[in-house]
């Protein structure tokens, strides 16, 4: 049962994320009835499912919340920003209730206060001021008032056939609870079909053999009936048909029985264990035939679902898999890559054409398996972007600012692990933009800017990387202020400050403890925690750059690898050591003859352009004789190029990335390692870091030359 509760919690968390997104959409489109209906449906689904799995606190809270949401759905109260805020708070409260076994008295009081505010809102059309003391106010509105407002509602009658799968009890689903929830939607007449019961010797207490035929008269929409069965598996059969087309007027009497239950062909009441919703009142409707055909007096049935087929039949199926299992699968595929490399090398050593052919075939299959496995781990980055809409809404409200978040390129995909680790850095950067980047409305107007500030969060795919940019149209970074702070904290000297480029100065905000904010707030401080942001981005094998213009805005660009598991690599040799370049970054391989006096860094002519290079043999201090002819690997860094000199190129290699461990975590220029087919180890080069090191050394040399010239 615990496994099924975990599955429910995952589903509930997904629904709550959808609820947040829908509420933010509704705030922008308050007259969109489809969004309102979708929100009501989510709340209703959580209510029913939580009751099924024993989350009583969630069920009771969402039941009362649903009562209030009906007034919004029916258009009896307007959608206002305060209502969106209350519903978002209710969403957070449900999330809290799902995370605790039993809510505390304080948590219950918070929920009661929220529900009381909703009561005040639906009865007055205004928000706030309902329950300051936290006293619970019942949400059941006056019956007479309800009847007057519902006179235009039209009850409809449906025939519902419900045949659970035989193994439905094994996954924790109780069919009786579903029937109870169904009959709670209106006035119902239930017939239990016993034709599926086996003989006593074949009977199993772990299997379900019954079929329920329910004639339901309700004012609720069809989706409410469908939602009762939303968590059923595809082996269960649910058929819903309109049974009465002539009940266009009149309301269901308040005293009408909730349900009458008929077992088999006898007009007898079901035992209390089954008919908990039933009463001893006379039957209000005719029994439904075991074949679930409509009564003779009814119009021909019009199926409103998949014509009575099993739920989910003919539709695309989605299977939820634990991310831990997916991680294990990726590791196993990686081991297959290494094993196949060993076979390939063995085939070359034995000069066996048969073994070589089999190796090539297996490599083809492993490549497909790798692509499928990695594709399963890839998620659209838009799923993360959508979370920040709420952050911007709440933070801008707390700061008394009017700020809009614009997202672009949400279809770009990243590995699940990378995406999860990106959330906190992105959140911190956006908070900084909101707090210290975007000015107050009055300040923006004084500068000739629109009152509403804008933060643009975008993503684009390029090679094996995704570029994420965060751009705000705020005040920008004060270059001199950053320098003054850095000097006062002794991060740099006055002499060093005169030699720094704008990029170097902006990069100082990533120094621990450096903040340009004149007043530290609870939300952020420009530079406070930014060192953690950079550390996390670098640990992902990425980089972060800043460009800012005072009173115009700031742009931060994150360069993030698509995956941290398996990559295509280009293996090279330096002496007896093997080094791997990410193949996606390789632009060209050239034969290159270096002079005896070649330095560690320099420039070479490539296609008419002067391109910098790094001699890796000298950089890594590799001993031994240099080959007569060396090779140059030209690497593309989006809008620039850099060359790396190696002894020679070995060839392409599927690379399973392994961590170097804590001992080597500070090694510069190396991002990881992989195990070769012969059991040896090849280091994976961090071309971004090597490029940064070149830029710093080159800038230092140029500054020294200028000093010598003076």
XYZ file of C-alpha atoms in Angstrom:
710
model
C 0.000 0.000 0.000
C 2.910 2.330 0.745
C 4.086 2.045 -2.867
C 0.696 3.179 -4.108
C 0.674 6.079 -1.677
C 4.034 7.165 -3.093
C 2.551 6.994 -6.579
C -0.407 9.098 -5.432
C 1.933 11.677 -3.884
C 3.833 11.956 -7.167
C 0.574 12.382 -9.077
C -0.699 14.907 -6.531
C 2.497 16.958 -6.767
C 2.119 17.037 -10.547
C -1.483 18.175 -10.191
C -0.471 20.917 -7.759
C 2.162 22.141 -10.205
C -0.512 22.243 -12.899
C -2.796 24.092 -10.481
C -0.174 26.782 -9.912
C 0.388 27.228 -13.656
C -3.352 27.408 -14.339
C -3.934 29.961 -11.585
C -1.236 32.231 -12.982
C -2.814 31.874 -16.429
C -6.215 32.731 -14.965
C -4.807 35.899 -13.416
C -3.890 37.077 -16.912
C -7.172 35.827 -18.437
C -9.820 36.156 -15.678
C -12.729 35.581 -18.089
C -11.433 32.306 -19.512
C -13.995 29.724 -18.356
C -11.922 26.808 -19.660
C -9.109 27.660 -17.264
C -11.598 27.953 -14.395
C -13.019 24.541 -15.276
C -9.529 23.035 -15.408
C -8.729 24.449 -11.951
C -11.967 23.059 -10.529
C -11.201 19.690 -12.085
C -7.742 19.557 -10.481
C -9.128 20.383 -7.022
C -11.873 17.797 -7.470
C -9.383 15.128 -8.550
C -7.108 15.762 -5.578
C -10.115 15.586 -3.255
C -11.275 12.223 -4.550
C -7.829 10.626 -4.763
C -6.727 11.827 -1.325
C -9.816 10.282 0.256
C -9.098 7.006 -1.527
C -5.554 6.812 -0.163
C -6.369 7.882 3.386
C -5.233 11.525 3.341
C -8.262 12.711 5.275
C -6.929 16.184 6.101
C -6.314 16.863 2.400
C -9.704 15.446 1.440
C -11.599 17.601 3.964
C -9.713 20.767 3.062
C -10.137 20.306 -0.698
C -13.822 19.437 -0.199
C -14.455 22.801 1.470
C -12.227 24.536 -1.089
C -14.218 22.913 -3.895
C -17.460 24.248 -2.428
C -16.111 27.765 -2.776
C -14.611 27.120 -6.213
C -18.079 26.178 -7.483
C -19.087 29.828 -7.126
C -16.160 30.856 -9.309
C -16.893 28.132 -11.852
C -20.562 29.107 -12.066
C -19.638 32.768 -12.549
C -21.382 33.912 -9.363
C -18.249 35.739 -8.197
C -15.570 37.456 -10.246
C -11.965 36.378 -10.532
C -9.830 39.008 -8.802
C -6.088 39.026 -7.970
C -6.847 38.470 -4.272
C -8.771 35.309 -5.178
C -5.733 34.045 -7.139
C -3.533 34.751 -4.110
C -5.887 32.867 -1.783
C -6.018 29.867 -4.105
C -2.235 29.817 -4.439
C -2.021 29.840 -0.647
C -4.537 26.990 -0.561
C -2.373 25.112 -3.045
C 0.643 25.581 -0.759
C -1.433 24.394 2.202
C -2.416 21.205 0.364
C 1.249 20.604 -0.452
C 2.066 20.972 3.246
C -0.735 18.582 4.260
C 0.646 15.970 1.869
C 4.062 16.220 3.511
C 2.940 15.566 7.098
C 1.260 12.584 8.729
C -0.951 14.678 11.006
C -1.215 18.472 10.753
C -0.475 20.441 13.905
C -3.003 22.747 15.542
C -1.247 25.759 14.007
C -1.411 24.192 10.560
C -5.099 23.398 11.029
C -5.715 27.000 12.092
C -3.974 28.236 8.931
C -6.242 26.037 6.835
C -9.357 27.201 8.675
C -8.358 30.832 8.161
C -7.860 30.227 4.434
C -11.262 28.577 4.106
C -12.876 31.400 6.099
C -11.357 33.931 3.688
C -12.818 31.956 0.800
C -16.216 31.963 2.555
C -16.031 35.734 2.866
C -15.011 36.055 -0.771
C -17.803 33.918 -2.251
C -20.486 35.526 -0.098
C -19.419 39.161 -0.570
C -17.361 39.097 -3.764
C -14.554 40.794 -1.847
C -11.376 39.349 -0.374
C -9.893 39.610 3.090
C -10.967 40.272 6.627
C -12.973 37.126 7.231
C -11.195 35.237 9.970
C -8.387 37.038 11.651
C -8.604 34.819 14.711
C -8.402 31.608 12.717
C -11.885 30.578 13.866
C -13.407 28.040 11.505
C -16.454 29.275 9.615
C -18.530 26.580 7.889
C -18.481 26.806 4.127
C -21.966 25.361 3.681
C -24.008 28.262 2.384
C -27.644 28.872 3.229
C -29.808 26.177 1.599
C -32.492 28.593 0.491
C -29.902 30.912 -1.037
C -28.273 27.990 -2.822
C -31.579 26.786 -4.238
C -32.468 30.253 -5.485
C -29.135 30.626 -7.238
C -29.301 27.135 -8.764
C -32.771 27.433 -10.311
C -31.202 27.597 -13.759
C -29.154 24.401 -13.214
C -30.352 21.453 -15.282
C -30.080 17.964 -13.749
C -29.123 15.195 -16.136
C -29.367 11.436 -15.805
C -26.487 9.147 -16.727
C -26.096 5.375 -16.852
C -22.677 4.426 -15.527
C -21.266 0.907 -15.884
C -18.246 0.260 -13.668
C -16.432 -3.080 -13.944
C -13.124 -2.937 -12.020
C -10.228 -5.096 -13.152
C -9.903 -8.363 -11.236
C -6.625 -7.248 -9.649
C -7.883 -3.785 -8.683
C -7.728 -4.640 -4.963
C -4.042 -5.484 -5.212
C -3.074 -1.901 -6.076
C -4.899 -0.424 -3.091
C -8.017 0.773 -4.949
C -11.319 0.251 -3.141
C -14.177 0.104 -5.694
C -16.761 0.792 -2.950
C -15.190 4.182 -2.267
C -15.436 5.038 -5.956
C -19.121 4.053 -6.011
C -19.707 6.105 -2.849
C -18.055 9.128 -4.459
C -20.097 8.631 -7.613
C -23.457 8.527 -5.787
C -22.464 11.573 -3.739
C -22.744 13.639 -6.924
C -26.542 13.478 -6.904
C -29.461 11.067 -6.671
C -28.456 7.536 -7.654
C -29.897 4.070 -8.096
C -27.257 1.332 -7.946
C -27.509 -2.247 -9.195
C -24.726 -4.735 -8.411
C -24.278 -7.388 -11.094
C -23.217 -10.741 -9.581
C -22.927 -12.630 -12.865
C -19.145 -12.545 -12.689
C -18.929 -14.428 -9.396
C -17.048 -17.731 -9.768
C -17.783 -20.959 -7.940
C -16.751 -21.109 -4.303
C -13.674 -23.239 -5.004
C -12.383 -20.644 -7.513
C -13.271 -17.630 -5.370
C -10.389 -15.396 -4.219
C -10.640 -12.621 -1.645
C -7.930 -10.720 -3.522
C -9.930 -10.398 -6.727
C -12.889 -8.259 -7.746
C -15.749 -9.971 -9.590
C -18.567 -7.432 -9.297
C -19.953 -4.934 -11.760
C -21.839 -1.801 -10.714
C -24.575 -0.243 -12.834
C -25.473 3.217 -11.568
C -28.280 5.476 -12.730
C -27.170 8.910 -11.569
C -29.154 12.122 -11.721
C -26.904 15.095 -11.074
C -26.404 18.772 -11.812
C -22.631 18.287 -11.907
C -20.856 18.361 -15.268
C -19.770 15.174 -16.991
C -16.115 15.744 -16.096
C -16.980 15.329 -12.404
C -18.233 11.824 -13.150
C -15.153 11.029 -15.217
C -12.875 12.334 -12.473
C -14.178 9.696 -10.064
C -12.365 7.063 -12.127
C -9.286 9.081 -13.085
C -6.817 6.897 -11.162
C -8.104 3.565 -12.469
C -5.838 1.374 -14.537
C -6.477 0.584 -18.189
C -7.858 -2.910 -17.409
C -10.942 -1.513 -15.665
C -14.043 -0.778 -17.747
C -16.014 2.447 -17.322
C -18.896 3.370 -19.602
C -20.911 6.577 -19.179
C -24.050 7.240 -21.245
C -26.761 9.892 -21.184
C -29.941 8.127 -20.104
C -32.590 10.863 -19.986
C -32.927 13.703 -22.406
C -36.216 15.008 -20.965
C -35.108 16.344 -17.575
C -34.460 19.842 -18.739
C -36.256 21.541 -15.847
C -36.755 21.054 -12.155
C -34.261 20.452 -9.399
C -33.505 17.303 -7.476
C -35.525 17.410 -4.216
C -33.364 18.046 -1.200
C -34.881 15.053 0.585
C -34.314 12.615 -2.278
C -32.259 9.572 -1.341
C -28.608 9.640 -2.203
C -28.697 6.099 -3.592
C -30.806 2.980 -3.783
C -28.906 -0.250 -4.286
C -30.139 -3.362 -6.072
C -28.152 -6.618 -5.962
C -28.628 -9.053 -8.835
C -32.277 -9.193 -9.859
C -33.755 -8.729 -6.391
C -35.178 -5.368 -5.438
C -33.478 -5.514 -2.041
C -31.261 -3.039 -0.324
C -27.550 -3.732 -0.211
C -25.898 -4.467 3.126
C -24.721 -1.450 5.076
C -21.148 -2.263 4.173
C -21.970 -1.605 0.548
C -24.755 0.958 0.647
C -23.304 3.390 3.129
C -24.770 6.188 1.066
C -28.216 4.588 0.812
C -31.384 5.285 2.800
C -34.615 3.450 3.495
C -36.635 5.960 1.494
C -38.742 4.678 -1.411
C -36.890 4.215 -4.671
C -36.770 7.396 -6.686
C -35.642 5.922 -9.982
C -36.126 2.765 -11.965
C -33.523 0.017 -11.697
C -30.882 -0.175 -14.375
C -30.787 -3.419 -16.322
C -27.723 -5.590 -15.902
C -26.836 -4.962 -19.536
C -26.811 -1.219 -18.813
C -29.275 -0.382 -21.588
C -31.289 2.795 -21.225
C -34.892 2.552 -19.977
C -37.507 2.229 -22.683
C -38.841 5.707 -21.992
C -35.459 7.297 -22.486
C -34.066 8.637 -25.701
C -31.371 6.585 -27.420
C -28.186 6.594 -25.408
C -25.455 8.913 -26.582
C -22.090 7.689 -25.357
C -19.982 10.514 -24.009
C -16.785 8.564 -23.446
C -14.860 6.084 -25.530
C -18.061 4.152 -26.378
C -17.759 1.955 -23.353
C -14.261 0.655 -24.008
C -11.743 0.185 -21.242
C -10.349 3.418 -19.850
C -7.233 4.360 -21.795
C -7.826 1.873 -24.653
C -6.690 3.289 -27.980
C -4.901 6.207 -26.327
C -1.194 6.757 -25.859
C 0.092 5.268 -22.644
C 2.457 6.862 -20.148
C 4.411 4.829 -17.640
C 5.859 6.498 -14.545
C 9.302 5.127 -13.677
C 11.425 5.895 -10.645
C 14.359 8.148 -11.540
C 16.604 5.829 -9.514
C 15.821 2.968 -11.886
C 16.522 5.236 -14.833
C 19.888 6.192 -13.338
C 20.775 2.506 -12.957
C 19.811 1.913 -16.583
C 22.053 4.763 -17.740
C 24.951 3.324 -15.718
C 24.408 -0.119 -17.262
C 24.358 1.343 -20.771
C 27.597 3.109 -19.924
C 29.146 -0.164 -18.820
C 28.009 -1.723 -22.105
C 29.812 1.065 -23.939
C 33.025 0.279 -22.053
C 32.599 -3.473 -22.559
C 32.062 -3.042 -26.310
C 35.192 -0.893 -26.547
C 37.135 -3.758 -24.958
C 35.692 -6.216 -27.490
C 36.629 -3.919 -30.361
C 40.189 -3.663 -29.137
C 40.333 -7.443 -28.676
C 39.145 -7.950 -32.252
C 41.905 -5.690 -33.520
C 44.557 -7.532 -31.499
C 43.373 -10.988 -32.657
C 42.813 -9.712 -36.204
C 39.472 -11.534 -36.193
C 37.134 -10.257 -38.874
C 34.170 -12.136 -37.356
C 34.727 -10.601 -33.928
C 35.170 -7.171 -35.488
C 31.893 -7.531 -37.402
C 30.001 -8.612 -34.280
C 31.523 -5.711 -32.377
C 30.359 -3.230 -35.003
C 26.834 -4.668 -34.901
C 26.682 -4.549 -31.119
C 28.020 -1.000 -31.171
C 25.165 -0.005 -33.487
C 22.615 -1.507 -31.082
C 24.277 0.055 -28.035
C 24.211 3.444 -29.744
C 20.455 3.129 -30.243
C 19.989 1.973 -26.654
C 22.077 4.883 -25.418
C 20.066 7.426 -27.406
C 16.743 5.997 -26.184
C 17.938 5.852 -22.574
C 19.330 9.364 -22.637
C 16.157 10.592 -24.356
C 14.119 9.212 -21.443
C 16.136 11.411 -19.104
C 15.694 14.562 -21.179
C 13.039 17.029 -20.029
C 11.933 20.331 -21.582
C 13.443 23.223 -19.694
C 10.065 24.961 -19.845
C 8.925 22.729 -16.977
C 11.459 24.528 -14.784
C 10.806 27.959 -16.280
C 7.104 27.748 -15.359
C 7.988 27.460 -11.657
C 9.516 30.924 -11.683
C 6.260 32.637 -12.678
C 5.026 32.200 -9.108
C 8.377 33.377 -7.733
C 8.227 36.584 -9.787
C 4.581 37.213 -8.856
C 5.084 36.815 -5.110
C 8.450 38.584 -4.939
C 7.397 41.591 -7.018
C 4.288 41.920 -4.850
C 6.404 41.845 -1.683
C 8.722 44.503 -3.150
C 5.808 46.687 -4.378
C 7.108 46.410 -7.925
C 5.337 45.628 -11.169
C 7.457 42.992 -12.914
C 6.659 40.559 -15.719
C 8.553 37.354 -16.432
C 8.782 36.459 -20.119
C 9.949 32.934 -20.983
C 11.268 31.804 -24.360
C 12.701 28.577 -25.732
C 11.050 26.312 -23.174
C 11.136 23.427 -25.662
C 14.926 23.065 -25.290
C 15.737 19.869 -23.391
C 18.207 19.059 -20.637
C 19.106 15.959 -18.686
C 16.840 15.530 -15.651
C 19.777 15.632 -13.226
C 21.144 18.820 -14.788
C 17.709 20.426 -14.750
C 17.178 19.670 -11.062
C 20.551 21.154 -10.106
C 19.846 24.280 -12.163
C 16.723 25.271 -10.242
C 18.424 26.865 -7.231
C 21.033 28.877 -9.207
C 18.352 30.212 -11.546
C 16.117 31.095 -8.610
C 18.899 33.079 -6.943
C 19.771 34.960 -10.142
C 16.118 35.862 -10.781
C 15.657 37.031 -7.186
C 18.683 39.292 -7.577
C 17.210 40.744 -10.757
C 13.879 41.397 -9.025
C 15.337 42.880 -5.858
C 18.409 44.791 -7.022
C 18.087 44.895 -10.795
C 14.581 46.192 -11.507
C 13.871 49.660 -10.117
C 10.711 50.760 -8.328
C 7.870 51.942 -10.610
C 8.410 55.621 -9.713
C 12.151 55.355 -10.305
C 11.574 53.709 -13.685
C 9.143 56.427 -14.760
C 11.662 59.102 -13.716
C 14.232 57.425 -15.991
C 11.799 57.348 -18.907
C 11.189 53.616 -18.636
C 7.830 51.783 -18.520
C 6.445 51.307 -14.998
C 6.464 47.553 -15.511
C 9.860 45.944 -15.425
C 10.662 42.878 -17.483
C 12.806 39.823 -16.852
C 13.335 37.608 -19.893
C 14.282 33.989 -19.241
C 15.231 32.183 -22.446
C 16.955 29.009 -23.570
C 18.511 27.934 -26.844
C 20.223 24.759 -27.980
C 23.666 24.756 -29.610
C 25.642 21.549 -30.104
C 26.016 19.662 -26.825
C 25.070 22.716 -24.778
C 22.010 24.716 -23.808
C 22.451 28.457 -23.337
C 20.177 30.001 -20.715
C 20.022 33.774 -20.518
C 18.463 35.936 -17.818
C 17.976 39.506 -19.009
C 16.439 42.359 -17.035
C 15.798 45.953 -18.077
C 16.795 47.341 -14.695
C 19.512 49.598 -13.375
C 22.424 47.365 -14.369
C 25.598 46.761 -12.369
C 27.526 49.779 -11.144
C 31.072 49.068 -12.334
C 32.777 51.486 -9.958
C 30.731 50.317 -6.992
C 31.809 46.720 -7.575
C 35.465 47.820 -7.748
C 35.187 49.850 -4.547
C 33.593 46.925 -2.679
C 36.211 44.492 -3.955
C 39.055 46.795 -2.902
C 37.510 47.426 0.536
C 37.248 43.676 1.097
C 40.846 43.247 -0.130
C 39.796 40.976 -2.958
C 41.923 43.043 -5.341
C 44.418 45.874 -4.998
C 44.055 49.377 -6.359
C 46.744 48.603 -8.937
C 44.992 45.438 -10.093
C 41.710 47.322 -10.415
C 43.096 49.489 -13.209
C 43.985 46.416 -15.294
C 40.649 44.618 -15.098
C 38.284 44.407 -18.060
C 34.515 44.866 -17.666
C 34.047 41.084 -17.719
C 36.610 40.683 -14.934
C 34.921 43.387 -12.857
C 31.449 41.907 -13.279
C 32.939 38.525 -12.422
C 33.904 39.886 -9.006
C 30.274 39.673 -7.872
C 30.838 35.909 -7.675
C 33.368 36.447 -4.902
C 32.164 35.188 -1.481
C 30.615 37.926 0.648
C 30.725 40.690 -1.957
C 27.493 42.664 -2.252
C 26.835 45.987 -3.953
C 23.459 46.395 -2.264
C 23.298 49.346 0.116
C 20.698 47.462 2.144
C 20.550 43.683 2.515
C 17.010 42.318 2.206
C 15.436 38.994 3.065
C 15.134 38.243 -0.634
C 18.676 38.677 -1.951
C 21.790 40.749 -2.085
C 23.715 41.231 -5.291
C 26.777 39.005 -4.770
C 25.569 37.318 -1.581
C 25.395 33.656 -2.527
C 26.459 34.322 -6.110
C 29.665 32.424 -5.408
C 27.484 29.381 -4.727
C 25.683 29.977 -8.029
C 28.935 29.972 -9.984
C 30.268 26.955 -8.101
C 27.154 24.956 -8.946
C 27.247 25.961 -12.621
C 30.935 25.053 -12.899
C 30.307 21.706 -11.172
C 27.837 20.949 -13.975
C 30.607 21.507 -16.499
C 29.123 24.859 -17.493
C 30.062 28.500 -17.345
C 28.402 31.833 -16.581
C 29.109 35.229 -18.123
C 27.760 38.695 -17.320
C 27.209 41.717 -19.511
C 25.710 44.858 -18.014
C 25.090 48.471 -18.971
C 24.198 50.933 -16.256
C 20.550 52.099 -16.375
C 19.898 49.744 -19.312
C 20.001 46.300 -17.782
C 21.964 43.128 -17.124
C 22.344 39.903 -19.073
C 23.632 36.677 -17.527
C 24.275 33.713 -19.822
C 24.648 30.170 -18.513
C 26.279 27.585 -20.769
C 25.137 24.137 -19.619
C 25.986 20.680 -21.054
C 22.992 18.626 -22.174
C 23.944 15.626 -20.071
C 26.402 14.481 -17.427
C 26.311 10.767 -18.309
C 27.449 9.671 -21.779
C 28.965 11.806 -24.539
C 30.595 11.302 -27.912
C 34.287 12.073 -27.545
C 37.370 12.540 -29.694
C 40.296 10.692 -28.113
C 43.793 12.110 -28.491
C 47.208 11.210 -27.127
C 49.867 13.262 -25.384
C 52.876 11.056 -24.728
C 51.489 7.867 -23.208
C 48.386 9.586 -21.776
C 44.924 9.715 -23.359
C 42.778 12.840 -23.406
C 39.214 13.228 -24.691
C 37.575 16.282 -26.248
C 33.741 16.517 -26.370
C 33.087 15.754 -30.037
C 30.221 18.246 -30.244
C 32.674 21.081 -29.612
C 35.268 19.952 -32.199
C 35.265 22.063 -35.338
C 38.272 20.664 -37.231
C 41.471 18.620 -36.841
C 44.616 19.907 -38.555
C 48.178 18.708 -39.060
C 50.426 21.354 -37.572
C 54.191 21.778 -37.445
C 55.369 23.730 -34.442
C 58.736 25.379 -34.039
C 61.235 24.318 -31.401
C 60.699 27.573 -29.525
C 56.909 27.261 -29.448
C 55.406 28.741 -26.275
C 52.598 27.288 -24.174
C 50.060 29.684 -25.723
C 49.979 31.705 -28.892
C 48.094 32.369 -32.108
C 47.888 30.605 -35.476
C 46.316 31.399 -38.819
C 43.125 29.436 -39.407
C 41.050 30.191 -42.495
C 42.373 33.710 -42.628
C 41.684 34.454 -38.962
C 44.132 34.729 -36.077
C 43.010 32.070 -33.588
C 44.521 31.479 -30.125
C 45.904 28.062 -29.202
C 47.126 26.163 -26.124
C 49.972 23.615 -26.341
C 48.606 20.904 -24.036
C 51.937 19.031 -23.841
C 53.497 22.081 -22.224
C 50.377 22.977 -20.228
C 50.222 19.529 -18.600
C 54.050 19.336 -18.372
C 54.200 16.022 -20.221
C 57.724 14.704 -20.567
C 59.190 12.885 -23.550
C 60.022 13.704 -27.133
C 57.533 15.585 -29.250
C 56.410 13.923 -32.477
C 57.703 15.356 -35.718
C 54.217 16.425 -36.703
C 51.609 17.382 -34.171
C 47.896 17.992 -34.611
C 45.707 20.965 -33.816
C 42.146 20.445 -32.544
C 40.024 23.520 -33.292
C 37.249 23.922 -30.727
C 34.152 26.063 -31.205
C 32.910 28.078 -28.241
C 29.678 29.352 -29.833
C 30.998 32.635 -31.235
C 34.753 32.113 -30.900
C 37.402 29.475 -31.576
C 40.487 28.159 -29.848
C 43.035 25.515 -30.850
C 44.606 22.762 -28.721
C 47.851 21.131 -29.767
C 48.095 17.337 -29.213
C 50.542 14.640 -30.335
C 47.963 12.876 -32.508
C 44.272 12.026 -32.803
C 43.171 8.443 -32.073
C 39.518 8.658 -33.136
C 35.906 8.842 -31.968
C 34.902 7.198 -28.714
C 31.638 6.837 -26.799
C 32.504 8.183 -23.384
C 30.925 7.271 -20.061
C 31.736 10.206 -17.796
C 33.110 9.297 -14.368
C 33.763 11.732 -11.538
C 37.377 12.336 -10.565
C 36.499 12.310 -6.873
C 37.160 14.816 -4.115
C 40.959 14.552 -4.285
C 41.058 15.957 -7.823
C 38.060 18.273 -7.624
C 40.314 21.348 -7.934
C 42.163 20.083 -11.022
C 41.851 22.776 -13.676
C 41.124 21.938 -17.287
C 39.762 18.446 -16.575
C 36.041 17.740 -16.109
C 36.082 13.977 -15.588
C 37.472 10.655 -16.757
C 36.413 7.509 -18.578
C 37.570 3.889 -18.546
C 38.935 2.586 -21.853
C 38.460 -0.874 -23.315
C 41.945 -1.959 -22.167
C 41.218 -0.885 -18.609
C 43.198 2.340 -18.911
C 41.901 5.777 -17.987
C 41.423 8.774 -20.261
C 40.867 12.269 -18.911
C 37.996 14.341 -20.328
C 39.142 17.882 -21.020
C 37.141 20.891 -19.879
C 37.655 23.043 -22.969
C 35.678 25.914 -21.441
C 37.984 26.128 -18.449
C 41.088 25.817 -20.638
C 39.752 28.626 -22.805
C 39.192 30.813 -19.731
C 42.720 30.106 -18.516
C 44.084 31.170 -21.895
C 42.076 34.407 -21.815
C 43.414 35.252 -18.351
C 47.050 34.500 -19.237
C 46.801 36.377 -22.506
C 45.284 39.403 -20.774
C 48.063 39.277 -18.181
C 50.765 39.133 -20.876
C 49.203 42.032 -22.771
C 49.053 44.167 -19.626
C 52.733 43.402 -18.918
C 53.678 44.381 -22.461
C 51.784 47.656 -22.108
C 53.557 48.295 -18.808
C 56.942 47.640 -20.417
C 56.016 49.972 -23.281
C 55.226 52.760 -20.860
